[in-house]
């Protein structure tokens, strides 16, 4: 449903700079880029998945707006609903996440941890990488803790600007999320910009 390109640019620095892919798609069904009076809008649930599949996978999402010949936007409610959901689930002010830590310290064992103030239900983890030295993280494991036990574990390969990791199911009474980076598979010294957890299933 969307097209992606990937750009790899080497600057005169001792590290490569990676640019996120561009993923473009339409709000109208049937991949309709120009206004079609007979086309219907994609559902909010489908557009939520589009966001996770694109922005949540280190991609720049270009979402088509198709005005009619008079400049009128006919899918305004769809755009508004998606915007409202994204503001609640992925706030631009990261302090508005139910649980988050910016610029988390990384231990000598290459583990960064978000500890919750109190147990909460979680259905996704959001990670952002500090890319001032390039995109460094190439392999890592996310552990979701309930008390002293690891209740879920996700093994991933990269972070980049943003990753949205959906948990297998809603996890109740989560107390912490830890990210263990495989330093042996890092292009440079890893540094995270954000670890956040959220519960968006019922929004």
mmCIF file of N, CA, C and O in Angstrom, residues 150-186:
data_model
loop_
_atom_site.group_PDB
_atom_site.id
_atom_site.type_symbol
_atom_site.label_atom_id
_atom_site.label_comp_id
_atom_site.label_asym_id
_atom_site.label_seq_id
_atom_site.Cartn_x
_atom_site.Cartn_y
_atom_site.Cartn_z
ATOM 1 N N UNK A 150 10.753 -11.208 33.489
ATOM 2 C CA UNK A 150 10.632 -10.715 32.117
ATOM 3 C C UNK A 150 9.385 -11.354 31.513
ATOM 4 O O UNK A 150 9.336 -12.559 31.282
ATOM 5 N N UNK A 151 8.356 -10.526 31.274
ATOM 6 C CA UNK A 151 7.072 -11.047 30.804
ATOM 7 C C UNK A 151 6.996 -11.124 29.284
ATOM 8 O O UNK A 151 6.170 -11.852 28.735
ATOM 9 N N UNK A 152 7.822 -10.347 28.596
ATOM 10 C CA UNK A 152 7.854 -10.388 27.128
ATOM 11 C C UNK A 152 9.233 -9.950 26.674
ATOM 12 O O UNK A 152 9.893 -9.130 27.321
ATOM 13 N N UNK A 153 9.663 -10.497 25.550
ATOM 14 C CA UNK A 153 10.980 -10.174 25.014
ATOM 15 C C UNK A 153 10.880 -10.040 23.499
ATOM 16 O O UNK A 153 10.313 -10.895 22.820
ATOM 17 N N UNK A 154 11.413 -8.945 22.979
ATOM 18 C CA UNK A 154 11.419 -8.694 21.544
ATOM 19 C C UNK A 154 12.857 -8.539 21.074
ATOM 20 O O UNK A 154 13.625 -7.771 21.660
ATOM 21 N N UNK A 155 13.240 -9.249 20.036
ATOM 22 C CA UNK A 155 14.583 -9.135 19.464
ATOM 23 C C UNK A 155 14.480 -8.398 18.137
ATOM 24 O O UNK A 155 13.758 -8.836 17.229
ATOM 25 N N UNK A 156 15.178 -7.265 18.040
ATOM 26 C CA UNK A 156 15.067 -6.407 16.863
ATOM 27 C C UNK A 156 16.449 -6.106 16.292
ATOM 28 O O UNK A 156 17.468 -6.406 16.907
ATOM 29 N N UNK A 157 16.462 -5.455 15.102
ATOM 30 C CA UNK A 157 17.731 -5.262 14.401
ATOM 31 C C UNK A 157 18.182 -3.814 14.260
ATOM 32 O O UNK A 157 19.345 -3.579 13.993
ATOM 33 N N UNK A 158 17.290 -2.822 14.403
ATOM 34 C CA UNK A 158 17.699 -1.429 14.240
ATOM 35 C C UNK A 158 16.664 -0.531 14.886
ATOM 36 O O UNK A 158 15.539 -0.951 15.167
ATOM 37 N N UNK A 159 17.057 0.736 15.128
ATOM 38 C CA UNK A 159 16.127 1.711 15.701
ATOM 39 C C UNK A 159 15.990 2.898 14.757
ATOM 40 O O UNK A 159 14.942 3.133 14.189
ATOM 41 N N UNK A 160 17.061 3.683 14.575
ATOM 42 C CA UNK A 160 16.962 4.869 13.733
ATOM 43 C C UNK A 160 16.169 5.963 14.423
ATOM 44 O O UNK A 160 16.135 6.065 15.649
ATOM 45 N N UNK A 161 15.496 6.800 13.632
ATOM 46 C CA UNK A 161 14.762 7.925 14.223
ATOM 47 C C UNK A 161 13.669 7.447 15.166
ATOM 48 O O UNK A 161 13.534 7.964 16.283
ATOM 49 N N UNK A 162 12.880 6.464 14.749
ATOM 50 C CA UNK A 162 11.791 5.994 15.622
ATOM 51 C C UNK A 162 11.429 4.556 15.285
ATOM 52 O O UNK A 162 11.355 4.179 14.116
ATOM 53 N N UNK A 163 11.208 3.770 16.333
ATOM 54 C CA UNK A 163 10.617 2.437 16.205
ATOM 55 C C UNK A 163 9.417 2.352 17.127
ATOM 56 O O UNK A 163 9.482 2.780 18.277
ATOM 57 N N UNK A 164 8.340 1.816 16.615
ATOM 58 C CA UNK A 164 7.164 1.497 17.427
ATOM 59 C C UNK A 164 7.053 -0.015 17.452
ATOM 60 O O UNK A 164 6.848 -0.654 16.410
ATOM 61 N N UNK A 165 7.210 -0.599 18.630
ATOM 62 C CA UNK A 165 7.196 -2.053 18.781
ATOM 63 C C UNK A 165 5.907 -2.461 19.477
ATOM 64 O O UNK A 165 5.684 -2.134 20.653
ATOM 65 N N UNK A 166 5.044 -3.156 18.746
ATOM 66 C CA UNK A 166 3.791 -3.630 19.325
ATOM 67 C C UNK A 166 4.049 -4.922 20.094
ATOM 68 O O UNK A 166 4.696 -5.844 19.587
ATOM 69 N N UNK A 167 3.541 -4.982 21.312
ATOM 70 C CA UNK A 167 3.698 -6.198 22.109
ATOM 71 C C UNK A 167 2.716 -7.257 21.630
ATOM 72 O O UNK A 167 1.695 -6.943 21.001
ATOM 73 N N UNK A 168 3.000 -8.543 21.892
ATOM 74 C CA UNK A 168 2.125 -9.612 21.411
ATOM 75 C C UNK A 168 0.688 -9.476 21.903
ATOM 76 O O UNK A 168 -0.251 -9.908 21.238
ATOM 77 N N UNK A 169 0.526 -8.871 23.077
ATOM 78 C CA UNK A 169 -0.804 -8.621 23.646
ATOM 79 C C UNK A 169 -0.651 -7.547 24.714
ATOM 80 O O UNK A 169 0.470 -7.151 25.048
ATOM 81 N N UNK A 170 -1.754 -7.066 25.239
ATOM 82 C CA UNK A 170 -1.696 -6.060 26.293
ATOM 83 C C UNK A 170 -1.065 -6.681 27.539
ATOM 84 O O UNK A 170 -1.506 -7.728 28.020
ATOM 85 N N UNK A 171 -0.005 -6.059 28.022
ATOM 86 C CA UNK A 171 0.690 -6.546 29.209
ATOM 87 C C UNK A 171 0.193 -5.750 30.422
ATOM 88 O O UNK A 171 0.228 -4.517 30.410
ATOM 89 N N UNK A 172 -0.247 -6.455 31.425
ATOM 90 C CA UNK A 172 -0.768 -5.816 32.625
ATOM 91 C C UNK A 172 0.335 -5.673 33.679
ATOM 92 O O UNK A 172 1.248 -6.488 33.771
ATOM 93 N N UNK A 173 0.237 -4.605 34.468
ATOM 94 C CA UNK A 173 1.112 -4.369 35.618
ATOM 95 C C UNK A 173 2.600 -4.404 35.256
ATOM 96 O O UNK A 173 3.437 -4.967 35.966
ATOM 97 N N UNK A 174 2.917 -3.794 34.132
ATOM 98 C CA UNK A 174 4.322 -3.681 33.711
ATOM 99 C C UNK A 174 5.025 -2.676 34.617
ATOM 100 O O UNK A 174 4.487 -1.623 34.945
ATOM 101 N N UNK A 175 6.240 -3.006 35.017
ATOM 102 C CA UNK A 175 6.990 -2.140 35.936
ATOM 103 C C UNK A 175 8.207 -1.490 35.292
ATOM 104 O O UNK A 175 8.716 -0.481 35.795
ATOM 105 N N UNK A 176 8.696 -2.059 34.185
ATOM 106 C CA UNK A 176 9.892 -1.494 33.554
ATOM 107 C C UNK A 176 10.048 -2.050 32.144
ATOM 108 O O UNK A 176 9.508 -3.115 31.808
ATOM 109 N N UNK A 177 10.788 -1.304 31.326
ATOM 110 C CA UNK A 177 11.183 -1.754 29.990
ATOM 111 C C UNK A 177 12.683 -1.529 29.885
ATOM 112 O O UNK A 177 13.176 -0.430 30.160
ATOM 113 N N UNK A 178 13.430 -2.564 29.520
ATOM 114 C CA UNK A 178 14.873 -2.421 29.350
ATOM 115 C C UNK A 178 15.249 -2.745 27.912
ATOM 116 O O UNK A 178 14.637 -3.589 27.262
ATOM 117 N N UNK A 179 16.251 -2.031 27.418
ATOM 118 C CA UNK A 179 16.740 -2.224 26.056
ATOM 119 C C UNK A 179 18.200 -2.640 26.144
ATOM 120 O O UNK A 179 19.053 -1.863 26.599
ATOM 121 N N UNK A 180 18.484 -3.870 25.745
ATOM 122 C CA UNK A 180 19.852 -4.394 25.767
ATOM 123 C C UNK A 180 20.420 -4.336 24.350
ATOM 124 O O UNK A 180 19.953 -5.041 23.452
ATOM 125 N N UNK A 181 21.411 -3.481 24.156
ATOM 126 C CA UNK A 181 21.991 -3.259 22.831
ATOM 127 C C UNK A 181 23.160 -4.209 22.610
ATOM 128 O O UNK A 181 24.010 -4.378 23.480
ATOM 129 N N UNK A 182 23.184 -4.823 21.448
ATOM 130 C CA UNK A 182 24.306 -5.689 21.080
ATOM 131 C C UNK A 182 25.433 -4.801 20.550
ATOM 132 O O UNK A 182 25.423 -4.383 19.391
ATOM 133 N N UNK A 183 26.389 -4.499 21.421
ATOM 134 C CA UNK A 183 27.471 -3.582 21.048
ATOM 135 C C UNK A 183 28.377 -4.176 19.977
ATOM 136 O O UNK A 183 29.078 -3.448 19.273
ATOM 137 N N UNK A 184 28.365 -5.508 19.840
ATOM 138 C CA UNK A 184 29.193 -6.138 18.821
ATOM 139 C C UNK A 184 28.661 -5.864 17.415
ATOM 140 O O UNK A 184 29.377 -6.023 16.435
ATOM 141 N N UNK A 185 27.397 -5.461 17.340
ATOM 142 C CA UNK A 185 26.800 -5.162 16.045
ATOM 143 C C UNK A 185 26.384 -3.690 15.987
ATOM 144 O O UNK A 185 25.313 -3.353 15.506
ATOM 145 N N UNK A 186 27.236 -2.819 16.469
ATOM 146 C CA UNK A 186 26.982 -1.376 16.438
ATOM 147 C C UNK A 186 28.026 -0.705 15.564
ATOM 148 O O UNK A 186 29.215 -1.030 15.624
#
